[in-house]
Amino acid sequence: VNTSAGPKEVWTLRIKDVDLEENVIRIQPEGAKNTHRIRVIPLNPIARAAVERAHELATKRGSVEGQHFLFPFRLKGNGFYGVYDPTRHCSSCNSAWRKLVVAAGLKGLRPYDLRHTAITDILQDPDVSEETAKAIAGHISDKILKTYSHIRISAKRSALDALFKKRPATVRQTQQGNILKERLQQLKEDEHEL
């Protein structure tokens, strides 16, 4: 929920795709749904802590080389005493996910819902441009953008209102006066037509 990465994008991360010095992860073609989803995602503090913990577990599970997966495939056993193949990536996390969802009281939550929530939160922030949202998420459909267009319109209105407020008072008064005069003239014309 702190990266906008989808489940497959996360499962196919390799050790070399995690750059803690730059504080980013790199989504590669192998995990990306399409070419728009190949991207570099900055890590916020929560995402960084999660990636550090995943890296620690990956090392314990044999993922020690750059081409090894951050979430290696479990051949047998469980999360605590399993045998892993670091050259293959995890393909699901069903049992762990079910336990997490039950413990959190979030019945029905799917792994992909975390990506959707991240994109929703990003798009609801009027300070984040659509271009930035697309760069983080990799792709946002027109349908999703339209869903949040009222928020974007509000941000645009605020930006233009700020321009208006920066003008000298005399200019604002003249502009307001002209707008009012034009509107009154239009009302008079409309009444005359009736």
Short mmCIF file of N, CA, C and O in Angstrom, two decimals, residues 72-120:
data_model
loop_
_atom_site.label_atom_id
_atom_site.label_comp_id
_atom_site.label_asym_id
_atom_site.label_seq_id
_atom_site.Cartn_x
_atom_site.Cartn_y
_atom_site.Cartn_z
N PRO A 72 11.73 -15.70 -2.40
CA PRO A 72 12.04 -16.97 -3.07
C PRO A 72 10.90 -17.99 -2.96
O PRO A 72 10.08 -17.92 -2.04
N PHE A 73 10.88 -18.90 -3.91
CA PHE A 73 9.87 -19.93 -3.97
C PHE A 73 10.10 -20.97 -2.87
O PHE A 73 11.21 -21.47 -2.70
N ARG A 74 9.04 -21.31 -2.13
CA ARG A 74 9.17 -22.32 -1.07
C ARG A 74 8.92 -23.69 -1.67
O ARG A 74 7.85 -23.96 -2.22
N LEU A 75 9.91 -24.57 -1.56
CA LEU A 75 9.79 -25.92 -2.08
C LEU A 75 9.00 -26.81 -1.14
O LEU A 75 8.19 -27.64 -1.57
N LYS A 76 9.24 -26.66 0.17
CA LYS A 76 8.51 -27.45 1.18
C LYS A 76 8.66 -26.78 2.53
O LYS A 76 9.49 -25.91 2.73
N GLY A 77 7.81 -27.22 3.45
CA GLY A 77 7.86 -26.66 4.79
C GLY A 77 6.94 -25.46 4.91
O GLY A 77 6.04 -25.25 4.11
N ASN A 78 7.21 -24.65 5.95
CA ASN A 78 6.40 -23.45 6.17
C ASN A 78 7.31 -22.23 6.21
O ASN A 78 8.51 -22.33 5.98
N GLY A 79 6.73 -21.09 6.50
CA GLY A 79 7.49 -19.84 6.51
C GLY A 79 8.64 -19.80 7.50
O GLY A 79 9.58 -19.04 7.33
N PHE A 80 8.57 -20.64 8.54
CA PHE A 80 9.62 -20.64 9.56
C PHE A 80 10.69 -21.69 9.30
O PHE A 80 11.87 -21.47 9.57
N TYR A 81 10.28 -22.84 8.79
CA TYR A 81 11.21 -23.95 8.62
C TYR A 81 11.15 -24.51 7.20
O TYR A 81 11.25 -25.70 6.99
N GLY A 82 11.02 -23.64 6.22
CA GLY A 82 10.88 -24.09 4.85
C GLY A 82 12.21 -24.27 4.14
O GLY A 82 13.26 -23.85 4.60
N VAL A 83 12.12 -24.91 2.98
CA VAL A 83 13.24 -25.05 2.07
C VAL A 83 12.89 -24.21 0.84
O VAL A 83 11.81 -24.36 0.27
N TYR A 84 13.80 -23.33 0.44
CA TYR A 84 13.51 -22.36 -0.61
C TYR A 84 14.45 -22.50 -1.80
O TYR A 84 15.59 -22.92 -1.66
N ASP A 85 13.94 -22.10 -2.96
CA ASP A 85 14.74 -22.02 -4.18
C ASP A 85 14.82 -20.54 -4.55
O ASP A 85 13.86 -19.98 -5.08
N PRO A 86 15.96 -19.88 -4.29
CA PRO A 86 16.07 -18.44 -4.54
C PRO A 86 16.11 -18.08 -6.02
O PRO A 86 16.01 -16.90 -6.37
N THR A 87 16.24 -19.08 -6.91
CA THR A 87 16.27 -18.80 -8.34
C THR A 87 14.86 -18.77 -8.95
O THR A 87 14.70 -18.47 -10.13
N ARG A 88 13.87 -19.07 -8.13
CA ARG A 88 12.46 -18.99 -8.55
C ARG A 88 11.75 -18.05 -7.59
O ARG A 88 12.06 -18.00 -6.41
N HIS A 89 10.76 -17.34 -8.13
CA HIS A 89 10.04 -16.40 -7.27
C HIS A 89 8.78 -17.03 -6.69
O HIS A 89 8.20 -17.96 -7.26
N CYS A 90 8.38 -16.51 -5.56
CA CYS A 90 7.11 -16.86 -4.93
C CYS A 90 6.00 -16.60 -5.94
O CYS A 90 6.05 -15.62 -6.68
N SER A 91 5.00 -17.45 -5.99
CA SER A 91 3.92 -17.25 -6.95
C SER A 91 2.60 -16.89 -6.27
O SER A 91 1.65 -16.47 -6.92
N SER A 92 2.55 -17.07 -4.98
CA SER A 92 1.37 -16.63 -4.22
C SER A 92 1.73 -16.59 -2.75
O SER A 92 2.76 -17.11 -2.34
N CYS A 93 0.85 -15.99 -1.99
CA CYS A 93 1.07 -15.93 -0.54
C CYS A 93 -0.27 -16.20 0.15
O CYS A 93 -0.60 -15.56 1.14
N ASN A 94 -1.02 -17.14 -0.42
CA ASN A 94 -2.39 -17.36 0.04
C ASN A 94 -2.53 -17.65 1.53
O ASN A 94 -3.33 -17.02 2.21
N SER A 95 -1.77 -18.59 2.05
CA SER A 95 -1.95 -18.95 3.46
C SER A 95 -1.51 -17.81 4.38
O SER A 95 -2.20 -17.48 5.35
N ALA A 96 -0.39 -17.18 4.07
CA ALA A 96 0.08 -16.05 4.88
C ALA A 96 -0.91 -14.89 4.76
O ALA A 96 -1.21 -14.22 5.76
N TRP A 97 -1.43 -14.66 3.56
CA TRP A 97 -2.38 -13.57 3.35
C TRP A 97 -3.66 -13.80 4.15
O TRP A 97 -4.18 -12.88 4.78
N ARG A 98 -4.17 -15.04 4.11
CA ARG A 98 -5.40 -15.35 4.87
C ARG A 98 -5.20 -15.10 6.36
O ARG A 98 -6.06 -14.51 7.03
N LYS A 99 -4.06 -15.50 6.90
CA LYS A 99 -3.77 -15.28 8.32
C LYS A 99 -3.70 -13.79 8.64
O LYS A 99 -4.24 -13.34 9.65
N LEU A 100 -3.05 -13.05 7.78
CA LEU A 100 -2.90 -11.61 7.99
C LEU A 100 -4.27 -10.92 7.96
O LEU A 100 -4.56 -10.09 8.82
N VAL A 101 -5.10 -11.26 6.98
CA VAL A 101 -6.41 -10.64 6.82
C VAL A 101 -7.30 -10.94 8.03
O VAL A 101 -7.99 -10.05 8.54
N VAL A 102 -7.26 -12.18 8.49
CA VAL A 102 -8.05 -12.55 9.67
C VAL A 102 -7.56 -11.79 10.90
O VAL A 102 -8.34 -11.22 11.65
N ALA A 103 -6.25 -11.77 11.11
CA ALA A 103 -5.68 -11.09 12.27
C ALA A 103 -6.00 -9.59 12.25
O ALA A 103 -6.22 -8.99 13.31
N ALA A 104 -6.04 -9.00 11.06
CA ALA A 104 -6.33 -7.56 10.95
C ALA A 104 -7.82 -7.26 10.91
O ALA A 104 -8.21 -6.09 10.96
N GLY A 105 -8.64 -8.30 10.83
CA GLY A 105 -10.09 -8.09 10.76
C GLY A 105 -10.53 -7.46 9.44
O GLY A 105 -11.46 -6.66 9.40
N LEU A 106 -9.85 -7.83 8.36
CA LEU A 106 -10.13 -7.24 7.04
C LEU A 106 -10.59 -8.32 6.05
O LEU A 106 -10.05 -8.44 4.95
N LYS A 107 -11.58 -9.08 6.45
CA LYS A 107 -12.08 -10.17 5.62
C LYS A 107 -12.43 -9.66 4.22
O LYS A 107 -13.05 -8.61 4.06
N GLY A 108 -12.00 -10.39 3.22
CA GLY A 108 -12.29 -10.04 1.83
C GLY A 108 -11.22 -9.19 1.16
O GLY A 108 -11.27 -8.98 -0.05
N LEU A 109 -10.24 -8.71 1.93
CA LEU A 109 -9.18 -7.89 1.35
C LEU A 109 -8.28 -8.78 0.48
O LEU A 109 -7.87 -9.86 0.90
N ARG A 110 -8.01 -8.33 -0.74
CA ARG A 110 -7.14 -9.06 -1.66
C ARG A 110 -5.80 -8.35 -1.76
O ARG A 110 -5.73 -7.13 -1.57
N PRO A 111 -4.72 -9.06 -2.10
CA PRO A 111 -3.42 -8.40 -2.24
C PRO A 111 -3.47 -7.22 -3.22
O PRO A 111 -2.86 -6.18 -2.97
N TYR A 112 -4.20 -7.35 -4.32
CA TYR A 112 -4.25 -6.29 -5.31
C TYR A 112 -4.95 -5.04 -4.77
O TYR A 112 -4.73 -3.94 -5.26
N ASP A 113 -5.78 -5.20 -3.74
CA ASP A 113 -6.46 -4.04 -3.14
C ASP A 113 -5.46 -3.04 -2.56
O ASP A 113 -5.77 -1.85 -2.46
N LEU A 114 -4.28 -3.51 -2.21
CA LEU A 114 -3.25 -2.61 -1.67
C LEU A 114 -2.78 -1.63 -2.75
O LEU A 114 -2.60 -0.45 -2.49
N ARG A 115 -2.61 -2.13 -3.98
CA ARG A 115 -2.24 -1.25 -5.09
C ARG A 115 -3.35 -0.23 -5.34
O ARG A 115 -3.10 0.95 -5.50
N HIS A 116 -4.57 -0.73 -5.38
CA HIS A 116 -5.71 0.15 -5.63
C HIS A 116 -5.81 1.25 -4.56
O HIS A 116 -6.05 2.41 -4.87
N THR A 117 -5.60 0.87 -3.31
CA THR A 117 -5.65 1.84 -2.22
C THR A 117 -4.56 2.89 -2.37
O THR A 117 -4.81 4.09 -2.18
N ALA A 118 -3.36 2.46 -2.72
CA ALA A 118 -2.26 3.41 -2.91
C ALA A 118 -2.59 4.41 -4.02
O ALA A 118 -2.41 5.62 -3.85
N ILE A 119 -3.09 3.91 -5.14
CA ILE A 119 -3.42 4.79 -6.26
C ILE A 119 -4.55 5.74 -5.86
O ILE A 119 -4.51 6.94 -6.18
N THR A 120 -5.54 5.23 -5.16
CA THR A 120 -6.65 6.07 -4.69
C THR A 120 -6.13 7.20 -3.82
O THR A 120 -6.48 8.37 -4.02
#
